[in-house]
């Protein structure tokens, strides 16, 4: 244990920064080469800070979800914690043996067989051969690569590689387990097994750091979350609140200025001006959780009397198929003439994916404004059923809110 580090703390990060230098293309001429000798190397390189002044503490037994968009610094942080790369500035203190599963290719020697790599990893973790032997059959059974355990891992598919690598990392009893999004390589059934095993590991009081874009898995597994943006930790706390903060990042992009759309049909006497999604607490959101209540707010340029007109919103999936339709013409009770309309949707039951909308406005049976394939938005998984698992892909666009009796 590091000097001055409390017994209950597994990881402490202080002032951590990581800088990468991106070299500029050089002039290949003799003149260019001679000229470069008189310039400082810093002048020829662009600097990129993947992490900047990161500070946090992880206690023993905590299960931490690390959340952020691509490029936020998540993978760089895990590589530093796994001692794959060194920080430019700052200090890391770790109390316990670390096993990590980051990108495919990390941790195994390609020329060695699966069996030899299991023992090698155990040795790296400080385990005796006898300790590894006691776990060996369990590791192989979990991974499902029994037939290939004596084959060099360079011949494994990415799925086989990840299955064995995860089995090794999870079963050799590290005190700290670090897992990146690499689990996405496996099939849905194996991902389910991995999440179950990670729950078991967490239940044994070991520390887990988990990076994933699967919000349902993070919400079901993690007790706490860190939100990264631009190399900084901008959020920390209960997993659900950090996920909500992540969902609302860049919410301004989910206010669509429909008034500026050029490609539209109709006489344009009145127009759609804007559209935006509103989630819990009436906040504008840029991602929608499956099976949660949501509001689609549509603004018109002039007052609209729905007794003489109709507003339709068609929702299309990424293939252009119509998956849902909202129409004021199908409602019994209609509001008074106004410019702002809220479509309140209970249990928004579209499956995770990317969608867009068509906006149609007709008045006195005359087409006034029609905009197609605009307002792209994303639906993401949520652990609505409280089982810590996501909805499988390719199971249709519609989710049912169901019970079994």
PDB file of C-alpha atoms in Angstrom, residues 77-312:
ATOM      1  CA  UNK A  77      -7.679   6.879 -17.992  1.00  0.00           C
ATOM      2  CA  UNK A  78      -8.057   3.097 -17.835  1.00  0.00           C
ATOM      3  CA  UNK A  79      -4.748   2.559 -19.640  1.00  0.00           C
ATOM      4  CA  UNK A  80      -2.974   4.739 -17.084  1.00  0.00           C
ATOM      5  CA  UNK A  81      -4.650   2.969 -14.169  1.00  0.00           C
ATOM      6  CA  UNK A  82      -3.664  -0.369 -15.745  1.00  0.00           C
ATOM      7  CA  UNK A  83      -0.073   0.923 -16.130  1.00  0.00           C
ATOM      8  CA  UNK A  84      -0.143   0.378 -19.892  1.00  0.00           C
ATOM      9  CA  UNK A  85       0.801   4.010 -20.428  1.00  0.00           C
ATOM     10  CA  UNK A  86       2.325   6.654 -18.156  1.00  0.00           C
ATOM     11  CA  UNK A  87       0.751   9.979 -17.215  1.00  0.00           C
ATOM     12  CA  UNK A  88       2.341  13.245 -18.292  1.00  0.00           C
ATOM     13  CA  UNK A  89       1.533  14.850 -14.962  1.00  0.00           C
ATOM     14  CA  UNK A  90      -0.010  13.831 -11.665  1.00  0.00           C
ATOM     15  CA  UNK A  91       0.009  10.854  -9.357  1.00  0.00           C
ATOM     16  CA  UNK A  92      -1.818   7.517  -9.116  1.00  0.00           C
ATOM     17  CA  UNK A  93      -1.977   5.460  -5.951  1.00  0.00           C
ATOM     18  CA  UNK A  94      -3.321   1.908  -6.113  1.00  0.00           C
ATOM     19  CA  UNK A  95      -3.949  -0.415  -3.184  1.00  0.00           C
ATOM     20  CA  UNK A  96      -4.422  -3.958  -4.528  1.00  0.00           C
ATOM     21  CA  UNK A  97      -3.744  -6.269  -7.452  1.00  0.00           C
ATOM     22  CA  UNK A  98      -5.168  -5.004 -10.741  1.00  0.00           C
ATOM     23  CA  UNK A  99      -6.562  -7.106 -13.580  1.00  0.00           C
ATOM     24  CA  UNK A 100      -7.667  -5.219 -16.674  1.00  0.00           C
ATOM     25  CA  UNK A 101      -9.432  -6.023 -19.903  1.00  0.00           C
ATOM     26  CA  UNK A 102      -9.170  -3.121 -22.290  1.00  0.00           C
ATOM     27  CA  UNK A 103      -8.681  -3.508 -26.023  1.00  0.00           C
ATOM     28  CA  UNK A 104      -8.375  -6.810 -27.880  1.00  0.00           C
ATOM     29  CA  UNK A 105      -4.674  -7.644 -27.901  1.00  0.00           C
ATOM     30  CA  UNK A 106      -3.899  -6.347 -24.412  1.00  0.00           C
ATOM     31  CA  UNK A 107      -2.644  -8.793 -21.796  1.00  0.00           C
ATOM     32  CA  UNK A 108      -2.017 -11.964 -23.843  1.00  0.00           C
ATOM     33  CA  UNK A 109       1.128 -13.016 -25.678  1.00  0.00           C
ATOM     34  CA  UNK A 110       0.009 -13.970 -29.212  1.00  0.00           C
ATOM     35  CA  UNK A 111       2.549 -16.779 -29.649  1.00  0.00           C
ATOM     36  CA  UNK A 112       1.515 -18.553 -26.448  1.00  0.00           C
ATOM     37  CA  UNK A 113      -1.469 -20.883 -26.192  1.00  0.00           C
ATOM     38  CA  UNK A 114      -4.601 -20.043 -24.262  1.00  0.00           C
ATOM     39  CA  UNK A 115      -3.443 -22.342 -21.452  1.00  0.00           C
ATOM     40  CA  UNK A 116      -0.013 -20.706 -21.258  1.00  0.00           C
ATOM     41  CA  UNK A 117      -1.561 -17.232 -21.220  1.00  0.00           C
ATOM     42  CA  UNK A 118      -3.828 -18.160 -18.312  1.00  0.00           C
ATOM     43  CA  UNK A 119      -0.800 -19.150 -16.239  1.00  0.00           C
ATOM     44  CA  UNK A 120       1.178 -16.113 -17.422  1.00  0.00           C
ATOM     45  CA  UNK A 121      -1.576 -13.751 -16.311  1.00  0.00           C
ATOM     46  CA  UNK A 122      -1.802 -15.488 -12.964  1.00  0.00           C
ATOM     47  CA  UNK A 123       1.933 -15.008 -12.470  1.00  0.00           C
ATOM     48  CA  UNK A 124       1.632 -11.297 -13.338  1.00  0.00           C
ATOM     49  CA  UNK A 125      -1.062 -11.013 -10.662  1.00  0.00           C
ATOM     50  CA  UNK A 126       1.296 -12.603  -8.128  1.00  0.00           C
ATOM     51  CA  UNK A 127      -0.504 -15.945  -7.909  1.00  0.00           C
ATOM     52  CA  UNK A 128       1.224 -19.292  -7.517  1.00  0.00           C
ATOM     53  CA  UNK A 129       0.826 -22.025 -10.121  1.00  0.00           C
ATOM     54  CA  UNK A 130      -1.245 -24.012  -7.638  1.00  0.00           C
ATOM     55  CA  UNK A 131      -3.641 -21.064  -7.168  1.00  0.00           C
ATOM     56  CA  UNK A 132      -4.089 -20.721 -10.921  1.00  0.00           C
ATOM     57  CA  UNK A 133      -4.648 -24.491 -11.292  1.00  0.00           C
ATOM     58  CA  UNK A 134      -7.489 -24.307  -8.753  1.00  0.00           C
ATOM     59  CA  UNK A 135      -9.279 -21.791 -11.018  1.00  0.00           C
ATOM     60  CA  UNK A 136      -8.220 -23.156 -14.412  1.00  0.00           C
ATOM     61  CA  UNK A 137     -11.177 -25.420 -15.199  1.00  0.00           C
ATOM     62  CA  UNK A 138     -13.634 -22.716 -14.111  1.00  0.00           C
ATOM     63  CA  UNK A 139     -11.920 -20.166 -16.383  1.00  0.00           C
ATOM     64  CA  UNK A 140     -11.994 -22.440 -19.415  1.00  0.00           C
ATOM     65  CA  UNK A 141     -15.613 -23.482 -18.848  1.00  0.00           C
ATOM     66  CA  UNK A 142     -16.710 -19.857 -18.533  1.00  0.00           C
ATOM     67  CA  UNK A 143     -14.858 -18.813 -21.702  1.00  0.00           C
ATOM     68  CA  UNK A 144     -16.227 -21.657 -23.841  1.00  0.00           C
ATOM     69  CA  UNK A 145     -12.916 -22.120 -25.713  1.00  0.00           C
ATOM     70  CA  UNK A 146     -12.128 -25.632 -24.416  1.00  0.00           C
ATOM     71  CA  UNK A 147     -11.345 -26.990 -27.895  1.00  0.00           C
ATOM     72  CA  UNK A 148      -8.798 -24.241 -28.546  1.00  0.00           C
ATOM     73  CA  UNK A 149      -7.160 -23.860 -25.141  1.00  0.00           C
ATOM     74  CA  UNK A 150      -3.891 -25.365 -26.440  1.00  0.00           C
ATOM     75  CA  UNK A 151      -3.908 -23.260 -29.634  1.00  0.00           C
ATOM     76  CA  UNK A 152      -1.794 -20.057 -29.836  1.00  0.00           C
ATOM     77  CA  UNK A 153      -4.137 -17.128 -29.198  1.00  0.00           C
ATOM     78  CA  UNK A 154      -2.958 -15.383 -32.389  1.00  0.00           C
ATOM     79  CA  UNK A 155      -5.293 -17.820 -34.186  1.00  0.00           C
ATOM     80  CA  UNK A 156      -8.315 -16.878 -32.035  1.00  0.00           C
ATOM     81  CA  UNK A 157     -11.177 -14.804 -33.351  1.00  0.00           C
ATOM     82  CA  UNK A 158     -11.755 -11.511 -31.533  1.00  0.00           C
ATOM     83  CA  UNK A 159     -14.778 -13.034 -29.797  1.00  0.00           C
ATOM     84  CA  UNK A 160     -12.810 -16.066 -28.542  1.00  0.00           C
ATOM     85  CA  UNK A 161      -9.994 -13.810 -27.404  1.00  0.00           C
ATOM     86  CA  UNK A 162     -12.287 -11.568 -25.396  1.00  0.00           C
ATOM     87  CA  UNK A 163     -14.143 -14.507 -23.825  1.00  0.00           C
ATOM     88  CA  UNK A 164     -10.930 -16.040 -22.519  1.00  0.00           C
ATOM     89  CA  UNK A 165      -9.426 -12.681 -21.516  1.00  0.00           C
ATOM     90  CA  UNK A 166     -12.513 -11.757 -19.505  1.00  0.00           C
ATOM     91  CA  UNK A 167     -12.651 -15.182 -17.860  1.00  0.00           C
ATOM     92  CA  UNK A 168      -9.019 -14.826 -16.774  1.00  0.00           C
ATOM     93  CA  UNK A 169      -9.453 -11.260 -15.509  1.00  0.00           C
ATOM     94  CA  UNK A 170     -12.604 -12.057 -13.537  1.00  0.00           C
ATOM     95  CA  UNK A 171     -11.653 -15.443 -12.058  1.00  0.00           C
ATOM     96  CA  UNK A 172      -8.054 -14.912 -10.913  1.00  0.00           C
ATOM     97  CA  UNK A 173      -9.320 -12.912  -7.947  1.00  0.00           C
ATOM     98  CA  UNK A 174      -7.825  -9.467  -8.543  1.00  0.00           C
ATOM     99  CA  UNK A 175      -8.653  -6.887  -5.906  1.00  0.00           C
ATOM    100  CA  UNK A 176      -9.341  -4.307  -8.624  1.00  0.00           C
ATOM    101  CA  UNK A 177     -10.991  -5.231 -11.943  1.00  0.00           C
ATOM    102  CA  UNK A 178     -10.861  -2.740 -14.833  1.00  0.00           C
ATOM    103  CA  UNK A 179     -13.086  -3.411 -17.856  1.00  0.00           C
ATOM    104  CA  UNK A 180     -13.432  -1.312 -21.019  1.00  0.00           C
ATOM    105  CA  UNK A 181     -16.102  -1.412 -23.737  1.00  0.00           C
ATOM    106  CA  UNK A 182     -14.255  -4.372 -25.262  1.00  0.00           C
ATOM    107  CA  UNK A 183     -17.089  -6.609 -23.993  1.00  0.00           C
ATOM    108  CA  UNK A 184     -19.147  -5.306 -26.919  1.00  0.00           C
ATOM    109  CA  UNK A 185     -17.166  -7.719 -29.110  1.00  0.00           C
ATOM    110  CA  UNK A 186     -18.907 -10.712 -27.530  1.00  0.00           C
ATOM    111  CA  UNK A 187     -22.387 -11.944 -28.370  1.00  0.00           C
ATOM    112  CA  UNK A 188     -25.451 -10.977 -26.326  1.00  0.00           C
ATOM    113  CA  UNK A 189     -25.463 -14.216 -24.306  1.00  0.00           C
ATOM    114  CA  UNK A 190     -21.810 -13.841 -23.339  1.00  0.00           C
ATOM    115  CA  UNK A 191     -22.315 -10.180 -22.405  1.00  0.00           C
ATOM    116  CA  UNK A 192     -25.089 -11.340 -20.074  1.00  0.00           C
ATOM    117  CA  UNK A 193     -22.700 -13.860 -18.484  1.00  0.00           C
ATOM    118  CA  UNK A 194     -20.026 -11.165 -18.091  1.00  0.00           C
ATOM    119  CA  UNK A 195     -22.374  -8.761 -16.354  1.00  0.00           C
ATOM    120  CA  UNK A 196     -23.484 -11.544 -14.021  1.00  0.00           C
ATOM    121  CA  UNK A 197     -19.878 -12.382 -13.198  1.00  0.00           C
ATOM    122  CA  UNK A 198     -19.046  -8.717 -12.600  1.00  0.00           C
ATOM    123  CA  UNK A 199     -21.957  -8.557 -10.149  1.00  0.00           C
ATOM    124  CA  UNK A 200     -20.509 -11.589  -8.367  1.00  0.00           C
ATOM    125  CA  UNK A 201     -17.070  -9.963  -8.228  1.00  0.00           C
ATOM    126  CA  UNK A 202     -18.569  -6.754  -6.849  1.00  0.00           C
ATOM    127  CA  UNK A 203     -20.568  -8.763  -4.313  1.00  0.00           C
ATOM    128  CA  UNK A 204     -17.334 -10.239  -3.005  1.00  0.00           C
ATOM    129  CA  UNK A 205     -16.173  -6.768  -2.001  1.00  0.00           C
ATOM    130  CA  UNK A 206     -13.729  -6.249  -4.859  1.00  0.00           C
ATOM    131  CA  UNK A 207     -13.420  -2.954  -6.703  1.00  0.00           C
ATOM    132  CA  UNK A 208     -14.645  -2.649 -10.301  1.00  0.00           C
ATOM    133  CA  UNK A 209     -14.126   0.140 -12.840  1.00  0.00           C
ATOM    134  CA  UNK A 210     -16.364  -0.288 -15.871  1.00  0.00           C
ATOM    135  CA  UNK A 211     -16.498   1.778 -19.074  1.00  0.00           C
ATOM    136  CA  UNK A 212     -19.522   1.219 -21.295  1.00  0.00           C
ATOM    137  CA  UNK A 213     -21.978   3.031 -23.557  1.00  0.00           C
ATOM    138  CA  UNK A 214     -24.669   0.619 -22.354  1.00  0.00           C
ATOM    139  CA  UNK A 215     -26.554   2.771 -19.864  1.00  0.00           C
ATOM    140  CA  UNK A 216     -28.748  -0.122 -18.712  1.00  0.00           C
ATOM    141  CA  UNK A 217     -25.704  -2.211 -17.776  1.00  0.00           C
ATOM    142  CA  UNK A 218     -24.092   0.719 -15.972  1.00  0.00           C
ATOM    143  CA  UNK A 219     -27.275   1.566 -14.084  1.00  0.00           C
ATOM    144  CA  UNK A 220     -27.808  -2.045 -13.021  1.00  0.00           C
ATOM    145  CA  UNK A 221     -24.210  -2.788 -12.045  1.00  0.00           C
ATOM    146  CA  UNK A 222     -22.546   0.378 -10.757  1.00  0.00           C
ATOM    147  CA  UNK A 223     -22.987   2.038  -7.390  1.00  0.00           C
ATOM    148  CA  UNK A 224     -21.346   5.279  -8.499  1.00  0.00           C
ATOM    149  CA  UNK A 225     -20.423   7.056 -11.708  1.00  0.00           C
ATOM    150  CA  UNK A 226     -17.812   9.466 -13.066  1.00  0.00           C
ATOM    151  CA  UNK A 227     -18.674  11.579 -16.124  1.00  0.00           C
ATOM    152  CA  UNK A 228     -15.795  12.641 -18.373  1.00  0.00           C
ATOM    153  CA  UNK A 229     -15.894  15.377 -20.983  1.00  0.00           C
ATOM    154  CA  UNK A 230     -12.881  16.739 -22.839  1.00  0.00           C
ATOM    155  CA  UNK A 231     -10.442  15.026 -20.480  1.00  0.00           C
ATOM    156  CA  UNK A 232     -12.055  16.472 -17.332  1.00  0.00           C
ATOM    157  CA  UNK A 233     -14.272  14.838 -14.708  1.00  0.00           C
ATOM    158  CA  UNK A 234     -17.387  17.016 -14.844  1.00  0.00           C
ATOM    159  CA  UNK A 235     -19.745  14.804 -12.839  1.00  0.00           C
ATOM    160  CA  UNK A 236     -19.523  12.377  -9.937  1.00  0.00           C
ATOM    161  CA  UNK A 237     -22.154  10.684  -7.802  1.00  0.00           C
ATOM    162  CA  UNK A 238     -24.979   8.148  -7.882  1.00  0.00           C
ATOM    163  CA  UNK A 239     -25.009   6.268 -11.182  1.00  0.00           C
ATOM    164  CA  UNK A 240     -28.503   7.315 -12.216  1.00  0.00           C
ATOM    165  CA  UNK A 241     -27.830  11.030 -11.669  1.00  0.00           C
ATOM    166  CA  UNK A 242     -24.550  10.844 -13.609  1.00  0.00           C
ATOM    167  CA  UNK A 243     -26.290   9.020 -16.478  1.00  0.00           C
ATOM    168  CA  UNK A 244     -28.957  11.720 -16.533  1.00  0.00           C
ATOM    169  CA  UNK A 245     -26.220  14.353 -16.657  1.00  0.00           C
ATOM    170  CA  UNK A 246     -24.588  12.507 -19.585  1.00  0.00           C
ATOM    171  CA  UNK A 247     -27.905  12.254 -21.426  1.00  0.00           C
ATOM    172  CA  UNK A 248     -28.347  16.019 -21.159  1.00  0.00           C
ATOM    173  CA  UNK A 249     -24.870  16.849 -22.508  1.00  0.00           C
ATOM    174  CA  UNK A 250     -25.180  18.991 -25.600  1.00  0.00           C
ATOM    175  CA  UNK A 251     -28.940  19.269 -25.246  1.00  0.00           C
ATOM    176  CA  UNK A 252     -28.885  22.403 -27.373  1.00  0.00           C
ATOM    177  CA  UNK A 253     -28.446  20.139 -30.398  1.00  0.00           C
ATOM    178  CA  UNK A 254     -31.918  18.760 -29.711  1.00  0.00           C
ATOM    179  CA  UNK A 255     -33.622  22.043 -30.338  1.00  0.00           C
ATOM    180  CA  UNK A 256     -34.246  21.921 -34.066  1.00  0.00           C
ATOM    181  CA  UNK A 257     -34.732  25.193 -35.893  1.00  0.00           C
ATOM    182  CA  UNK A 258     -37.373  24.000 -38.353  1.00  0.00           C
ATOM    183  CA  UNK A 259     -37.900  27.534 -39.627  1.00  0.00           C
ATOM    184  CA  UNK A 260     -34.528  27.426 -41.396  1.00  0.00           C
ATOM    185  CA  UNK A 261     -35.249  24.180 -43.287  1.00  0.00           C
ATOM    186  CA  UNK A 262     -35.306  24.993 -47.000  1.00  0.00           C
ATOM    187  CA  UNK A 263     -36.563  21.713 -48.474  1.00  0.00           C
ATOM    188  CA  UNK A 264     -40.274  21.756 -47.556  1.00  0.00           C
ATOM    189  CA  UNK A 265     -43.672  21.519 -49.300  1.00  0.00           C
ATOM    190  CA  UNK A 266     -46.967  23.424 -48.960  1.00  0.00           C
ATOM    191  CA  UNK A 267     -48.147  26.996 -49.371  1.00  0.00           C
ATOM    192  CA  UNK A 268     -46.102  28.135 -46.332  1.00  0.00           C
ATOM    193  CA  UNK A 269     -48.793  30.458 -44.970  1.00  0.00           C
ATOM    194  CA  UNK A 270     -47.851  29.036 -41.599  1.00  0.00           C
ATOM    195  CA  UNK A 271     -44.706  27.095 -40.757  1.00  0.00           C
ATOM    196  CA  UNK A 272     -43.134  24.762 -38.242  1.00  0.00           C
ATOM    197  CA  UNK A 273     -40.600  26.877 -36.312  1.00  0.00           C
ATOM    198  CA  UNK A 274     -38.965  24.407 -33.919  1.00  0.00           C
ATOM    199  CA  UNK A 275     -39.104  21.023 -32.227  1.00  0.00           C
ATOM    200  CA  UNK A 276     -37.441  19.665 -29.107  1.00  0.00           C
ATOM    201  CA  UNK A 277     -37.642  16.738 -26.678  1.00  0.00           C
ATOM    202  CA  UNK A 278     -38.288  17.335 -22.986  1.00  0.00           C
ATOM    203  CA  UNK A 279     -37.615  14.703 -20.340  1.00  0.00           C
ATOM    204  CA  UNK A 280     -38.178  14.499 -16.603  1.00  0.00           C
ATOM    205  CA  UNK A 281     -38.223  17.872 -14.904  1.00  0.00           C
ATOM    206  CA  UNK A 282     -39.079  19.540 -18.239  1.00  0.00           C
ATOM    207  CA  UNK A 283     -35.388  19.685 -19.214  1.00  0.00           C
ATOM    208  CA  UNK A 284     -34.437  19.543 -22.880  1.00  0.00           C
ATOM    209  CA  UNK A 285     -32.741  16.227 -23.648  1.00  0.00           C
ATOM    210  CA  UNK A 286     -30.571  15.041 -26.517  1.00  0.00           C
ATOM    211  CA  UNK A 287     -31.065  11.329 -25.864  1.00  0.00           C
ATOM    212  CA  UNK A 288     -34.278   9.530 -24.928  1.00  0.00           C
ATOM    213  CA  UNK A 289     -34.404   6.565 -22.572  1.00  0.00           C
ATOM    214  CA  UNK A 290     -36.539   3.659 -23.722  1.00  0.00           C
ATOM    215  CA  UNK A 291     -39.831   3.214 -21.844  1.00  0.00           C
ATOM    216  CA  UNK A 292     -39.641   6.577 -20.078  1.00  0.00           C
ATOM    217  CA  UNK A 293     -42.155   9.435 -20.292  1.00  0.00           C
ATOM    218  CA  UNK A 294     -41.188  12.128 -22.800  1.00  0.00           C
ATOM    219  CA  UNK A 295     -42.623  15.297 -24.377  1.00  0.00           C
ATOM    220  CA  UNK A 296     -42.214  16.363 -27.997  1.00  0.00           C
ATOM    221  CA  UNK A 297     -42.699  20.143 -28.130  1.00  0.00           C
ATOM    222  CA  UNK A 298     -43.567  21.636 -31.529  1.00  0.00           C
ATOM    223  CA  UNK A 299     -43.734  25.383 -32.158  1.00  0.00           C
ATOM    224  CA  UNK A 300     -45.633  27.005 -35.047  1.00  0.00           C
ATOM    225  CA  UNK A 301     -45.090  30.428 -36.629  1.00  0.00           C
ATOM    226  CA  UNK A 302     -48.753  31.470 -36.120  1.00  0.00           C
ATOM    227  CA  UNK A 303     -51.680  30.368 -33.995  1.00  0.00           C
ATOM    228  CA  UNK A 304     -53.266  27.111 -35.105  1.00  0.00           C
ATOM    229  CA  UNK A 305     -56.897  26.069 -34.542  1.00  0.00           C
ATOM    230  CA  UNK A 306     -56.908  22.272 -34.458  1.00  0.00           C
ATOM    231  CA  UNK A 307     -60.644  22.148 -35.141  1.00  0.00           C
ATOM    232  CA  UNK A 308     -59.861  23.267 -38.685  1.00  0.00           C
ATOM    233  CA  UNK A 309     -56.382  21.809 -39.106  1.00  0.00           C
ATOM    234  CA  UNK A 310     -54.075  18.972 -38.077  1.00  0.00           C
ATOM    235  CA  UNK A 311     -50.463  18.465 -37.100  1.00  0.00           C
ATOM    236  CA  UNK A 312     -48.838  15.092 -37.772  1.00  0.00           C
TER     237      UNK A 312
END
